[in-house]
Coordinates of C-alpha atoms and ligand atoms in Angstrom, one line a residue:
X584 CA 31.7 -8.3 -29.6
X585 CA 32.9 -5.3 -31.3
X586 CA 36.7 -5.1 -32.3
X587 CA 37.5 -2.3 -30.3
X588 CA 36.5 -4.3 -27.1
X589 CA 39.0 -6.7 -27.5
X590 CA 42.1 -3.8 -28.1
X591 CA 40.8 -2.4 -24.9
X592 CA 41.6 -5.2 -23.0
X593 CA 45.0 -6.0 -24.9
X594 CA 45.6 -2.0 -23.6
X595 CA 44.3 -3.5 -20.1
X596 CA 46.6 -6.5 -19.9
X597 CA 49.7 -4.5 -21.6
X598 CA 49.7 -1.2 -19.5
X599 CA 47.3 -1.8 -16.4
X600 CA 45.4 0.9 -17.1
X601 CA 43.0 2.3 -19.1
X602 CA 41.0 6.4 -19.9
X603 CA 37.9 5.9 -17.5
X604 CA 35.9 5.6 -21.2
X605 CA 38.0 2.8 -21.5
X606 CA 36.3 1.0 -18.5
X607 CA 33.3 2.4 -19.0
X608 CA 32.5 0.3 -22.7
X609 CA 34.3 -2.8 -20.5
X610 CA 31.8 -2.5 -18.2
X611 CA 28.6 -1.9 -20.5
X612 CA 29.4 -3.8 -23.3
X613 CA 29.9 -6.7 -25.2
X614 CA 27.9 -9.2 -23.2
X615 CA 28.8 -12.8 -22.1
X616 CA 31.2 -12.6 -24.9
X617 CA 33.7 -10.1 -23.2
X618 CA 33.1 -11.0 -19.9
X619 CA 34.6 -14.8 -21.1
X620 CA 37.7 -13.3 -22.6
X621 CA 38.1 -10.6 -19.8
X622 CA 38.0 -14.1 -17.4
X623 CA 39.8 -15.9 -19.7
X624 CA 42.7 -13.1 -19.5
X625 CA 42.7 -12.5 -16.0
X626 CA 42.6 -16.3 -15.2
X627 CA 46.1 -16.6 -17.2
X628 CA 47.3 -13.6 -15.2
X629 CA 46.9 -15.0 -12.0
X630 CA 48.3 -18.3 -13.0
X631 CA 51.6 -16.7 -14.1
X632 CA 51.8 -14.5 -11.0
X633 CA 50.4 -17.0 -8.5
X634 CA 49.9 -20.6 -10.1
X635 CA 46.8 -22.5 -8.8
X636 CA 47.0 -20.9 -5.3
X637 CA 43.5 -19.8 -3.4
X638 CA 45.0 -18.1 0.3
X639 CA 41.9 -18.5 3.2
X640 CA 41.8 -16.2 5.7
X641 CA 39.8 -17.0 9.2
X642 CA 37.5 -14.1 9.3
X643 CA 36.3 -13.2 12.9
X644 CA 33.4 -10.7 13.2
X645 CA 34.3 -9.5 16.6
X646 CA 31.4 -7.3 17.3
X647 CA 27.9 -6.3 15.5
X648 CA 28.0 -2.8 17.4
X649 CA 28.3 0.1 15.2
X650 CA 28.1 3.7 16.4
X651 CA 27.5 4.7 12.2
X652 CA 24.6 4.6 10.3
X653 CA 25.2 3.7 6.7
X654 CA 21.9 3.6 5.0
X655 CA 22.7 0.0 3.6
X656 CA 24.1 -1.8 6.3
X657 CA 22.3 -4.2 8.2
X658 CA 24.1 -3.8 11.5
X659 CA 23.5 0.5 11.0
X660 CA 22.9 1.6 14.9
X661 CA 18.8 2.9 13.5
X662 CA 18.7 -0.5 13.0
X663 CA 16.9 -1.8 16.3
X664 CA 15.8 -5.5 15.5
X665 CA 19.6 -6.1 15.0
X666 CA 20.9 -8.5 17.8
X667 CA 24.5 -6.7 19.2
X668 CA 27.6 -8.6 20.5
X669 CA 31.3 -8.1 21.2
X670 CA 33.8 -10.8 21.4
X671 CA 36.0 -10.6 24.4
X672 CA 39.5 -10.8 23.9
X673 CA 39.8 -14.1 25.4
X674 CA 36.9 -15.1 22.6
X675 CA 38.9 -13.9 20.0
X676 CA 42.1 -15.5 20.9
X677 CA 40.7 -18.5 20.9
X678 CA 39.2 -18.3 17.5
X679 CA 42.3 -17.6 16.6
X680 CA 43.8 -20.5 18.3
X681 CA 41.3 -22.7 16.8
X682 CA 42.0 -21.4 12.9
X683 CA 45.8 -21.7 13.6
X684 CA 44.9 -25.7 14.2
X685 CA 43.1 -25.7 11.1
X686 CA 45.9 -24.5 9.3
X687 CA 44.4 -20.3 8.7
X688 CA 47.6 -18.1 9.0
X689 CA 46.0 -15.2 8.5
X690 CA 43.1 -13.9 10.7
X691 CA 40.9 -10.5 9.8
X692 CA 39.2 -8.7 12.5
X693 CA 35.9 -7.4 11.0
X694 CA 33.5 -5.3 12.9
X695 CA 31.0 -2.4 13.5
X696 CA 32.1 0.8 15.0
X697 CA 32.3 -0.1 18.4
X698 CA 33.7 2.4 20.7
X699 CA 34.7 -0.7 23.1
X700 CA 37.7 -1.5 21.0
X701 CA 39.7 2.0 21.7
X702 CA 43.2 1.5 20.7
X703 CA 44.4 -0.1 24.3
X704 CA 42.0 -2.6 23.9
X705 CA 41.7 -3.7 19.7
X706 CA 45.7 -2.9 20.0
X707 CA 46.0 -5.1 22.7
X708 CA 44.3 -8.2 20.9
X709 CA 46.4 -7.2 18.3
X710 CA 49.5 -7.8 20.4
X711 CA 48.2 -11.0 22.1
X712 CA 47.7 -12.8 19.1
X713 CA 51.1 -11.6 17.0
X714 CA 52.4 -13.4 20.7
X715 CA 50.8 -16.5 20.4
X716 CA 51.6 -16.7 16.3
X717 CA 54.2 -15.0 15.6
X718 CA 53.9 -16.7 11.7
X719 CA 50.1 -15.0 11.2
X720 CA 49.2 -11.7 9.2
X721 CA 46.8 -9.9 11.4
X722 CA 44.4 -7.7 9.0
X723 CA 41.9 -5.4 10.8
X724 CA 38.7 -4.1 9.1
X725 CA 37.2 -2.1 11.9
X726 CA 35.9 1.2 10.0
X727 CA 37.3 4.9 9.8
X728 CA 39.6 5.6 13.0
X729 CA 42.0 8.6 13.2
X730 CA 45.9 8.5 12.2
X731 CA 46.8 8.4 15.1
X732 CA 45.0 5.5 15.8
X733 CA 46.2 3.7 12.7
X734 CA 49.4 4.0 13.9
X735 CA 49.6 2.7 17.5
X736 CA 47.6 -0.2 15.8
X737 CA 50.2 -0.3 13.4
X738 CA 52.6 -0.3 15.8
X739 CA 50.7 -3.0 17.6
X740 CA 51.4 -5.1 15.0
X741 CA 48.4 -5.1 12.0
X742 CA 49.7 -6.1 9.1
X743 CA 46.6 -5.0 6.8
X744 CA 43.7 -3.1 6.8
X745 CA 40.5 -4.1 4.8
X746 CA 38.1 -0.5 4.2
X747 CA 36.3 -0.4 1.3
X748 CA 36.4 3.0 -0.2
X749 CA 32.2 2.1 -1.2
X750 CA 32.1 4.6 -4.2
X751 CA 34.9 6.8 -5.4
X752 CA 31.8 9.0 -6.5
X753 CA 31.2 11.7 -3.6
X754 CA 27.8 12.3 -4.4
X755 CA 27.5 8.4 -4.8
X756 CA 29.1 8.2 -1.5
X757 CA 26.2 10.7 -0.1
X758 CA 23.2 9.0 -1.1
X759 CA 24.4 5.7 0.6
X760 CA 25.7 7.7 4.0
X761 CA 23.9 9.6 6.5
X762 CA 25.2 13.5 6.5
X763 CA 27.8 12.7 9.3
X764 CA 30.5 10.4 7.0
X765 CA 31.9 11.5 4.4
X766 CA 33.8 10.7 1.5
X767 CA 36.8 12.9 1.9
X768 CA 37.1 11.5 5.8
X769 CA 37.1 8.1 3.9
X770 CA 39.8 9.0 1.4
X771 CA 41.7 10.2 4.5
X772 CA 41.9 7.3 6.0
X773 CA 42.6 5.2 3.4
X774 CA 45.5 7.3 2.2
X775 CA 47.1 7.4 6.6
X776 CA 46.8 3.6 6.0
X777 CA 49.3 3.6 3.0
X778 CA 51.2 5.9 3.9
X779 CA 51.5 3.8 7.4
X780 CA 53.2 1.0 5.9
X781 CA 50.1 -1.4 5.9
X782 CA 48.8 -3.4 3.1
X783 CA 45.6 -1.6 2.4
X784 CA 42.4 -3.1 0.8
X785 CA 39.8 -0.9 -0.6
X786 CA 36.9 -1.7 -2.8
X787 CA 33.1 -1.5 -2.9
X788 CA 29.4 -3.3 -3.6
X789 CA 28.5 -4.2 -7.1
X790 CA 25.2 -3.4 -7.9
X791 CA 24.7 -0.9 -5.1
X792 CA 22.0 1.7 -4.9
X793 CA 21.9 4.6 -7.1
X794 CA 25.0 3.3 -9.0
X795 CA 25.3 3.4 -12.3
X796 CA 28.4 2.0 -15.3
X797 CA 30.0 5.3 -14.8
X798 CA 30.0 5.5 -11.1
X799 CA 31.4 1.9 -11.7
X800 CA 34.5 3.5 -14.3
X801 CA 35.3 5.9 -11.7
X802 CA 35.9 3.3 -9.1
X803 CA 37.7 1.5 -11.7
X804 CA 39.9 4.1 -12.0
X805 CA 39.9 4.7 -8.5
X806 CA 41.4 1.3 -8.0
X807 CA 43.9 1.9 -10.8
X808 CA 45.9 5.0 -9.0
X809 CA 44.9 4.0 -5.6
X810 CA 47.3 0.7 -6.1
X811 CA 45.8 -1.4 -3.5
X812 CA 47.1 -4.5 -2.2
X813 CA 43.4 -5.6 -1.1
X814 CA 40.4 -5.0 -3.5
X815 CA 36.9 -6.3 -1.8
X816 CA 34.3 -6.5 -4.5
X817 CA 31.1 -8.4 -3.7
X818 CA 27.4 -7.9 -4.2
X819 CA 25.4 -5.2 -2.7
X820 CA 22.5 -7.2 -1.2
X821 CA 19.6 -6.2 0.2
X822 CA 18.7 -6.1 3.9
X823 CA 15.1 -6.5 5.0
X824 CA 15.5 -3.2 7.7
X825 CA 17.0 -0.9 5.7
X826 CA 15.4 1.5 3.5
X827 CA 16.9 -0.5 0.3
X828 CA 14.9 -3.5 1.5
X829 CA 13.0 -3.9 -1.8
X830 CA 16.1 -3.0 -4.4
X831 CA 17.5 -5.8 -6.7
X832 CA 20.9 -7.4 -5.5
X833 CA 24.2 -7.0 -7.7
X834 CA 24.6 -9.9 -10.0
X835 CA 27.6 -12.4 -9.9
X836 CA 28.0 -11.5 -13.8
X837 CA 29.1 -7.7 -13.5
X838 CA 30.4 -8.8 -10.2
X839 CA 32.7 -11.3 -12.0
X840 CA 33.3 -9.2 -14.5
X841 CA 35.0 -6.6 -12.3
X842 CA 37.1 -8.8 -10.9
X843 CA 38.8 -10.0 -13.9
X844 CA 39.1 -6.3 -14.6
X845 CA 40.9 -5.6 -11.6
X846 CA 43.2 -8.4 -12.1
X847 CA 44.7 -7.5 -15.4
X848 CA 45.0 -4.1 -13.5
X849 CA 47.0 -5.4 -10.8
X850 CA 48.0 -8.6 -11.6
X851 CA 49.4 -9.0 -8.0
X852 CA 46.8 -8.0 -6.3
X853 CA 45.1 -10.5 -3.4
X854 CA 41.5 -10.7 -4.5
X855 CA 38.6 -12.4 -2.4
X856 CA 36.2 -14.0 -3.9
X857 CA 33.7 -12.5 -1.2
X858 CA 31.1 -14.1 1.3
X859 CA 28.2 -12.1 -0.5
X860 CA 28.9 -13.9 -3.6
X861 CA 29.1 -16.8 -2.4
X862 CA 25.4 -15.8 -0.4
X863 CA 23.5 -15.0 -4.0
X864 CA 24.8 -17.9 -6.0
X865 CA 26.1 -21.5 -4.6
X866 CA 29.0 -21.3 -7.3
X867 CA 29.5 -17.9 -6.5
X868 CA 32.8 -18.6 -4.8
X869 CA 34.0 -20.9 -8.0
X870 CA 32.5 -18.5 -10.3
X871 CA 34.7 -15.4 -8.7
X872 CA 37.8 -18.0 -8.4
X873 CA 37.5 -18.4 -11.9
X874 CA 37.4 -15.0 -13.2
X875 CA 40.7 -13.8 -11.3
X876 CA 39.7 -13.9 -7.4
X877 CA 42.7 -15.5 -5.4
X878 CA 41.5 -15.7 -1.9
X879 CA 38.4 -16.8 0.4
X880 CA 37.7 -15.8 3.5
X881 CA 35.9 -18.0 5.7
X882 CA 33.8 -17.5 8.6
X883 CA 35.7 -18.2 11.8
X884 CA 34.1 -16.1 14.1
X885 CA 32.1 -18.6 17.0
X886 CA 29.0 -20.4 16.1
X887 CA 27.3 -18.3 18.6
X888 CA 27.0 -15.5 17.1
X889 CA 27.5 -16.4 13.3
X890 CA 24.0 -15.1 12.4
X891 CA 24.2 -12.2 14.6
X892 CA 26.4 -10.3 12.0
X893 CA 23.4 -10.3 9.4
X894 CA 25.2 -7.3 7.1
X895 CA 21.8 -8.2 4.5
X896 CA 19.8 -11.1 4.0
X897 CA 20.7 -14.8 4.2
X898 CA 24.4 -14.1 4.5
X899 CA 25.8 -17.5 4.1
X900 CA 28.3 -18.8 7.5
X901 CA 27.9 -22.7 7.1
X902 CA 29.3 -25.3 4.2
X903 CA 32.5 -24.0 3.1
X904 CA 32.0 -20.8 4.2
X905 CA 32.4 -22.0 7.5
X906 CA 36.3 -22.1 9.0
X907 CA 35.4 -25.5 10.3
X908 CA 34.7 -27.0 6.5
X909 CA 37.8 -25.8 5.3
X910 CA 38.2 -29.7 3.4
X911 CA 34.7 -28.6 1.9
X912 CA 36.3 -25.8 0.3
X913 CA 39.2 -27.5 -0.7
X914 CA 37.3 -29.7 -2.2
X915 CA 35.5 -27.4 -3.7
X916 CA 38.4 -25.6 -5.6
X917 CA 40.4 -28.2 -6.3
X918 CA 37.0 -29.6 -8.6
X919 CA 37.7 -26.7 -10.7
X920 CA 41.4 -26.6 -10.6
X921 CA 42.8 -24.7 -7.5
X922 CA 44.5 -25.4 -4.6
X923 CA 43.9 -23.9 -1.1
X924 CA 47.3 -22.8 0.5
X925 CA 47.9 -21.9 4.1
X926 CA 50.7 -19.8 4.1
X927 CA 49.9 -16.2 4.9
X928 CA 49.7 -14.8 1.4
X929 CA 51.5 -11.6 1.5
X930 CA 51.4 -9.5 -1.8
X931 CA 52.9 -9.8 -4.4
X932 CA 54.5 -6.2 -6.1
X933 CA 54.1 -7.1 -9.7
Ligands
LIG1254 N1 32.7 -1.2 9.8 C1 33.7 -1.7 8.9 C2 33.2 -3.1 8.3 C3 32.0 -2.9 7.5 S1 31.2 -4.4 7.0 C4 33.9 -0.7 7.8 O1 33.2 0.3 7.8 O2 34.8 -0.9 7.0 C5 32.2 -4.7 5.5 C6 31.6 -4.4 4.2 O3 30.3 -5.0 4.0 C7 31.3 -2.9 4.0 O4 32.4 -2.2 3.6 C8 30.2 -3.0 2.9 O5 30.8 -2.8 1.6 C9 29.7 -4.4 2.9 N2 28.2 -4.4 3.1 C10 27.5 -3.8 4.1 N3 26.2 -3.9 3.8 C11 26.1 -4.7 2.7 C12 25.0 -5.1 2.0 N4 23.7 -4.8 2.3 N5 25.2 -5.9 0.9 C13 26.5 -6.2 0.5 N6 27.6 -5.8 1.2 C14 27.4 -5.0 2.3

């Protein structure tokens, strides 16, 4: 590992930041080498700030309908082999009530674009289950809405928002979305959800097509100014009906490597360990954990429709990725030194 690698990540640690060339060598160079001190680093990072804590969240995929079209995506609306569901509100409640009994005190709302959940109705669910547990973060991850919208959900009672930013390269972003998104509608919203008051999470898939290390600097430095609370990192893994069916998946080394980046970024910031990791590698949770990742998010939504929400290929929702195992995964992390907590895991502005 060359010297200068190893001042670039004091300069990480120390200040939080780093010139976009700066990330760029962290990301391309070095080897196994710098991605073991980078872990190392971050690893002590999230002790200090958070001790041996992992926070779970029950996540609920409340509805495989999506009215966009992104060229990845498994659940795109081209995609006709996709099975489609929605969760009732009565469904979801009760998910809820069955991850409150199993000790989950936060629960994320993940779905397509579904133009079923109109602000009465997703701000409605919002309201029924802040009634029934008062103690519970809600976090919603439901795509780009307008302001507007934001804010009666907002005022509703979300606490979060989960939507990955996917490339902070626009012609990146265009090559992965059909001509109808775009990346400055994207940076809109993300920007309405800060300045809303919610904790916001942004992040993006490792390995995705088209991408290259300085795509990967730029979302770096993305992340840097951005300050989110959230970062979702994972994988980009191919699904068998898109047109990146026969692309190569991200690898859990650059994946893991990223993380620990983002840590010594933001040392506070609440970092999953993601479901597609844990899909391309059976130690992919561990492995994330152990690079700086502080959170899991297991699958809570009902067994019913588990598989239905098939984002790419042999997405993992059973062992402890599965709400229902949650002494599996707590198991799991305390073999490598962790402890799962309950609580609901706010941020921590450090
Ligand atoms: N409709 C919501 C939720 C999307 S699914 C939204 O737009 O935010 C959540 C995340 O899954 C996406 O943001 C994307 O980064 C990820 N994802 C989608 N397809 C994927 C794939 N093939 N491999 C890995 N991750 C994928």
């Amino acid at each position: 590992m060359r010297k200068e690698i190893g001042a670039l990540i004091d300069t990480l640690e120390r200040e939080h930041a780093l010139p976009e060339e700066g990330y760029l060598a962290l990301v391309k160079e070095g080897g196994e080498e710098t991605a073991r001190l980078l872990a190392e680093r971050a690893d002590a990072v999230r002790r200090r700030v958070f001790g041996s804590a992992v926070y779970v969240r029950g996540l609920i995929e409340i509805s495989s309908i999506c009215k966009n079209d992104c060229l990845y995506c498994g659940i795109r609306r081209s995609n006709r082999a996709c099975e489609r569901y929605r969760l009732s509100k009565e469904d979801i409640l009760s998910a809820c009530d069955e991850g409150y009994a199993l000790g989950f005190r936060t629960f994320v709302l993940q779905g397509g674009e579904d133009g079923y959940y109109t602000d009465e109705v997703l701000g409605g669910v919002v309201r029924a289950i802040k009634a029934a547990h008062p103690d519970c973060a809600v976090t919603l991850s439901m795509g780009e809405r307008s302001r507007e919208s934001y804010a009666a959900l907002r005022l509703a009672g979300a606490d979060r928002y989960l939507l990955r930013h996917e490339t902070a390269d626009a012609a990146h972003y265009a090559m992965l979305h059909p001509e109808e998104m775009s990346f400055d509608n994207r940076m809109r919203c993300l920007h309405d959800l800060k300045a809303l008051g919610y904790q916001v999470g942004c992040g993006f898939m490792v390995g995705s097509p088209y991408q290259t290390p300085v795509h990967l600097a730029r979302d770096l430095k993305f992340i840097e100014r951005f300050r989110p609370q959230m970062c979702g990192i994972g994988p980009f893994i191919p699904h068998a009906a898109t047109q990146f069916a026969d692309d190569p998946a991200g690898t859990v080394e650059m994946t893991c490597r990223l993380l620990s980046i983002i840590r010594l970024m933001h040392p506070g910031v609440l970092l999953p360990a993601t479901t597609a990791l844990g899909s391309i590698d059976p130690f992919g949770r561990e492995k994330g954990i152990l690079a700086g990742a502080n959170v899991v998010m297991p699958n809570l939504s009902p067994a019913s429709v588990r598989r239905k929400y098939a984002l790419y290929d042999n997405k993992l929702s059973d062992g402890a990725e599965s709400a229902q195992c949650i002494g599996e995964l707590r198991a799991r992390m305390a073999a490598i030194g962790y402890e799962v907590v309950t609580d609901r895991g706010d941020y921590r502005n450090c």
